[in-house]
C-alpha positions as a printed Julia matrix, in Angstrom:
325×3 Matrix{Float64}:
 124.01  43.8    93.45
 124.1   40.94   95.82
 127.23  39.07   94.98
 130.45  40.28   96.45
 132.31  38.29   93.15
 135.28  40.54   92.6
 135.61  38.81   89.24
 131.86  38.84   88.55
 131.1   41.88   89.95
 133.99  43.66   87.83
 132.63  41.45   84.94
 128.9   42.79   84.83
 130.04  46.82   85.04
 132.38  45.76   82.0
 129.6   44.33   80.2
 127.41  47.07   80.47
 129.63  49.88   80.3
 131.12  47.57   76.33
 128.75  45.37   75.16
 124.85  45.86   76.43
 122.31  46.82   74.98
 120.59  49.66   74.77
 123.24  52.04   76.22
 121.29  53.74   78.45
 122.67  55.94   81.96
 123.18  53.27   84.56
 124.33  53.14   88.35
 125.26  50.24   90.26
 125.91  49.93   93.79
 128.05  46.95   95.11
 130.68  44.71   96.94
 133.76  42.63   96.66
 134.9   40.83  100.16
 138.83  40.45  100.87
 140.05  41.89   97.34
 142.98  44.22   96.1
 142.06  45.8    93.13
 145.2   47.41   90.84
 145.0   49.93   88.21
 145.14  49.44   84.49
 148.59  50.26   83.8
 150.23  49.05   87.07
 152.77  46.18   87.94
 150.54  44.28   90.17
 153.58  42.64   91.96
 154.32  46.11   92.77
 151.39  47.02   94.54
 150.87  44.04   96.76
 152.24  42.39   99.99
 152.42  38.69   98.58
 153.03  36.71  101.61
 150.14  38.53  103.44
 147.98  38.21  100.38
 148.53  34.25   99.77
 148.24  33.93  103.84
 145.22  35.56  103.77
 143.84  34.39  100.16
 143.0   37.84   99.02
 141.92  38.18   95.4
 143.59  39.93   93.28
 142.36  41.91   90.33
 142.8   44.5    87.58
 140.3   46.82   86.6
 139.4   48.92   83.44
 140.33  52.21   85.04
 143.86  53.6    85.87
 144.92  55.0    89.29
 146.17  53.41   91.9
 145.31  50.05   94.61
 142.62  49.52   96.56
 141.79  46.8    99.45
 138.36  46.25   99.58
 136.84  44.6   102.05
 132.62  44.28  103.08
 133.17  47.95  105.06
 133.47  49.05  102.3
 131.16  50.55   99.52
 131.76  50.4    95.78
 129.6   52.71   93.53
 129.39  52.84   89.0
 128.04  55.1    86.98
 128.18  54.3    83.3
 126.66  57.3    81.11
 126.88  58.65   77.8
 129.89  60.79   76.96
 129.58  64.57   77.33
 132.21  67.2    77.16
 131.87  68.5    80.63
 131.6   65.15   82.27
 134.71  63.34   80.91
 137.0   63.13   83.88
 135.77  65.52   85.69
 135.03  63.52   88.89
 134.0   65.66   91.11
 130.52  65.42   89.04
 129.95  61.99   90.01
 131.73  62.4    93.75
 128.78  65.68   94.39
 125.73  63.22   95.48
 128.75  61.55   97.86
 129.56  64.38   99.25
 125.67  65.44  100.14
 125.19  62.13  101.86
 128.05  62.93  104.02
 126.92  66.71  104.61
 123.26  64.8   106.11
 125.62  63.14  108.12
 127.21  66.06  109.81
 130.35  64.89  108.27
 132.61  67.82  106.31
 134.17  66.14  103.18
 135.14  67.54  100.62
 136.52  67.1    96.59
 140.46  66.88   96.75
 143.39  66.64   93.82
 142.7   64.53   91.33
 140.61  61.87   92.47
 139.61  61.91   95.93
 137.52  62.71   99.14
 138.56  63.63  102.45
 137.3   64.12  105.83
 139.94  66.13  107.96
 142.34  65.75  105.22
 142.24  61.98  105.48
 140.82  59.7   102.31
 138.07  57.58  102.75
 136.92  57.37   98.96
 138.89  56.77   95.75
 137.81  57.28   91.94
 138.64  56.83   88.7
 137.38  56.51   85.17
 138.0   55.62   81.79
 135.87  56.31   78.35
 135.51  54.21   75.07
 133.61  56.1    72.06
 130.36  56.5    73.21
 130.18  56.08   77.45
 132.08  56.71   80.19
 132.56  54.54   83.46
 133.24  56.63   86.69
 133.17  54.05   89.98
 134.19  55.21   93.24
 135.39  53.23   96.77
 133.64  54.39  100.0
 135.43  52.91  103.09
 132.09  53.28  105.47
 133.63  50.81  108.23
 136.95  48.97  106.45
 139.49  47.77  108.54
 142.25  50.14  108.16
 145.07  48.28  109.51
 144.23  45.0   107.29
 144.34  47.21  104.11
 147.61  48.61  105.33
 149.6   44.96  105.4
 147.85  44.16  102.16
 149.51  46.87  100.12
 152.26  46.93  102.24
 155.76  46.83   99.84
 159.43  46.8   100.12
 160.72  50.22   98.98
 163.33  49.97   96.18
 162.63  45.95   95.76
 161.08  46.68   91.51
 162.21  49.19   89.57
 159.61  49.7    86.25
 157.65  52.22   84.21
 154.34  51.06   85.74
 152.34  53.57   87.55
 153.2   53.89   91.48
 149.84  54.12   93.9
 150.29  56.75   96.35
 149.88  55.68   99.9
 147.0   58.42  101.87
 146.16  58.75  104.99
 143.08  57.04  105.25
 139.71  57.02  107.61
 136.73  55.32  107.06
 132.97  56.79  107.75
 131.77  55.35  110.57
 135.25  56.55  112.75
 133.45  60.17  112.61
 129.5   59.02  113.37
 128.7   58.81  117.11
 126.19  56.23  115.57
 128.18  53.9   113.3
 126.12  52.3   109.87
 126.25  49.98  108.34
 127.05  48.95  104.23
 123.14  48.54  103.59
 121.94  51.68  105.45
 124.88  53.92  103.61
 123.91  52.29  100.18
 120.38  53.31  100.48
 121.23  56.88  101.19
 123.65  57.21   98.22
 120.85  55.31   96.33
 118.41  58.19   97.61
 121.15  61.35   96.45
 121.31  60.19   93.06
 117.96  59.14   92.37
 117.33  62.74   93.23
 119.36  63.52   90.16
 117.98  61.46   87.87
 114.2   60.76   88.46
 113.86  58.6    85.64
 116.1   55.86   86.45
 114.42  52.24   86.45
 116.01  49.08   87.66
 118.08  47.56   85.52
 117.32  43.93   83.21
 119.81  41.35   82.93
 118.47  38.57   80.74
 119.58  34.7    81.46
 121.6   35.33   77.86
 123.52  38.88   79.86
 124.52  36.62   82.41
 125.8   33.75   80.53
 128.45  36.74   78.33
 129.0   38.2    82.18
 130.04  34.75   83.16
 132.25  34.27   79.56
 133.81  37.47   80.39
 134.61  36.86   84.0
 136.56  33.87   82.97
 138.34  35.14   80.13
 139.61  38.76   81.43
 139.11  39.39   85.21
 139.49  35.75   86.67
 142.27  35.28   84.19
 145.92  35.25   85.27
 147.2   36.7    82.25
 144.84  39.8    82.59
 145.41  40.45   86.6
 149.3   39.21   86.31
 150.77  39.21   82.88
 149.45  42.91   81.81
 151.91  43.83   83.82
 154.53  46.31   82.74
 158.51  44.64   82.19
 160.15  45.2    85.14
 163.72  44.84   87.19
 163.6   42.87   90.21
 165.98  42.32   92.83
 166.13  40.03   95.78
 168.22  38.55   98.42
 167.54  36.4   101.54
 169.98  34.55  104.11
 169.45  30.91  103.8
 171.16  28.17  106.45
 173.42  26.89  103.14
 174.12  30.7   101.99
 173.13  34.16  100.96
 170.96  34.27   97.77
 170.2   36.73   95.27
 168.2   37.07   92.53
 168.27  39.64   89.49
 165.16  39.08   87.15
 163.78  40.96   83.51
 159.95  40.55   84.05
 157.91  41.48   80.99
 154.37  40.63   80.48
 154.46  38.3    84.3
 157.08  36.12   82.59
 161.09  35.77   83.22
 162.93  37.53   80.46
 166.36  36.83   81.95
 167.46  35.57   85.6
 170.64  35.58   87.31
 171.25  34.24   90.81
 174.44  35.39   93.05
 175.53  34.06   96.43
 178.18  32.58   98.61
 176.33  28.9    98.69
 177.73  25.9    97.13
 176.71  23.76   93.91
 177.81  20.8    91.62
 175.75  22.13   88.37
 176.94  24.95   86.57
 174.29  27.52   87.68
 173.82  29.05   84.33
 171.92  25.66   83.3
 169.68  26.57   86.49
 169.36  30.02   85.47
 168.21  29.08   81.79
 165.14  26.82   83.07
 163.6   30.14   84.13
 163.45  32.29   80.85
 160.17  32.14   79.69
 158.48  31.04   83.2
 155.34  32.83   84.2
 155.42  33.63   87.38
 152.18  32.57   88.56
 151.63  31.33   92.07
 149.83  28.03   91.05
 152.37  26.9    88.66
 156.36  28.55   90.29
 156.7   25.73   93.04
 155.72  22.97   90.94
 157.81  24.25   88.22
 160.87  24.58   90.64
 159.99  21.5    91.88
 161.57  20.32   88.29
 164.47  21.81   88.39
 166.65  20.01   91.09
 167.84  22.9    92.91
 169.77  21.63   95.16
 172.09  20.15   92.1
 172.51  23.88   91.59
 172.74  25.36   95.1
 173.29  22.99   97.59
 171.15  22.63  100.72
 168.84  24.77   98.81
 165.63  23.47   97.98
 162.64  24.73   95.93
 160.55  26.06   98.29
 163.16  28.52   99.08
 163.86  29.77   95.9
 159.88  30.36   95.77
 159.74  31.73   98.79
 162.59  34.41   97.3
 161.32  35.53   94.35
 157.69  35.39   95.77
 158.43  36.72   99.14
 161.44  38.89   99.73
């Protein structure tokens, strides 16, 4: 696949692994450039570095499968296999890590199969899998960090401790190394892609390239929009969720309690030593119901005449509180 479309890209493996026709094995190989993706059932808020990811205007996106978050950037390699269901192949990932794991062993690299989900050189990860099934196929897609800058993905996912407290599931920070940091002769993404291409075609002989009609593309494009470029799907999946945060302000200390459920403001209550006219409770009621989507929260405070509420507080830092704290 040529297009490094996180929401595309993610788009296309959904349609073939639900809706296309006829349901035959497939592998993909492909890319997504300056993207975090989260797992099914996690609180995206949770998972990301906000101010670095709106600095930096990193996508943001939920997949199918569970686990935890990933940075991707064009270091690194992202492989899908979509098969028919069989008894020894669901979740069981090593399966579909093994032709990984020769490519690196051509190398001269020792990797190896580790815990749940993952592969390490020198006890260090540099790829990530998961999976999920529906009745009839599976979808197993892996991460391969070939050459991905480490220390970018590091302030991407980097979180407060002890700022949410939820049910979601928590990613589990690794050690991580990328490919090319143990080749004397670094690759690059094409030249590793055709040698994973070459293990598994070993495997599976009879593989032919996959057709994707003008009318596939046009229900990949529907889909795109609707789920995976969709705020609601990325953002408001999220699990409810307790938030708390404070920040020193030139007109007073401010914090905020908020009830997230679904990306929107179940209840809010702000605490402080600043100064107001309005009785903040008024203030405090605009918010129920707000989703707390980066497009729409300053023009929404904007609204709200904060500084009636808090004075020599203005909107931009009550956005840059809940947002950024």
């Amino acid at each position: 696949m040529k297009s490094t479309d996180p929401y595309l890209n993610l788009a296309l493996e959904n349609y073939i692994f639900e809706y296309m026709e006829p349901k035959e094995d497939c592998f993909l190989l492909w890319q997504i450039d300056n993207t975090i993706l989260v797992g099914k059932h996690q609180n995206t808020v949770e998972e990301i570095n906000c101010k670095f990811v709106d600095e930096h205007h990193i996508h943001v996106v939920r997949r199918l499968t569970g686990g935890g978050a990933v940075f991707h950037d064009l270091g690194n390699i992202n492989y899908s296999f979509i098969v028919k269901r069989q008894r020894d192949r669901d979740f069981n990932f090593a399966v579909f890590a093994e032709p990984v794991l020769r490519v690196m062993n051509n190398l001269g690299i020792k990797a190896e199969f580790s815990g749940r989900n993952d592969l390490l050189i020198d006890g260090m990860k540099f790829s990530g899998n998961a999976q999920c099934v529906n009745e009839e196929r599976l979808l197993h897609h892996g991460c391969i960090m070939v050459d991905a800058d480490v220390d970018y993905l590091s302030s991407a996912l980097q979180v407060k401790k002890k700022k949410y407290e939820s049910r979601s599931i928590k990613s589990v920070r690794s050690r991580v190394t990328s490919v090319n940091s143990h080749l004397s002769i670094p690759l690059n993404a094409a030249q590793f892609k055709k040698l994973l291409l070459q293990e598994v075609l070993k495997d599976n002989e009879n593989m032919e390239p996959l057709v994707i009609t003008e009318a596939d593309w046009e229900n990949i494009k529907k889909l795109k929009e609707k789920r995976f470029a969709a705020w609601q799907w990325n953002y408001g999946k999220s699990p409810a969720y307790n938030l708390r945060r404070e920040k020193k302000f030139p007109a007073g200390l401010v914090t905020v309690y908020m009830q997230v459920d679904k990306g929107r403001v179940e209840s809010l209550n702000f605490y402080g030593d600043f100064f107001g006219n309005k009785n903040i409770s008024e203030l405090e009621k605009k918010f129920v119901g707000l989703p707390l989507k980066r497009e729409d929260l300053l023009a929404a405070l904007e609204k709200m005449q904060i500084g009636s509420y808090m004075n020599g507080i203005s909107a931009q830092n009550i956005y840059d509180l809940i947002r950024y704290s």
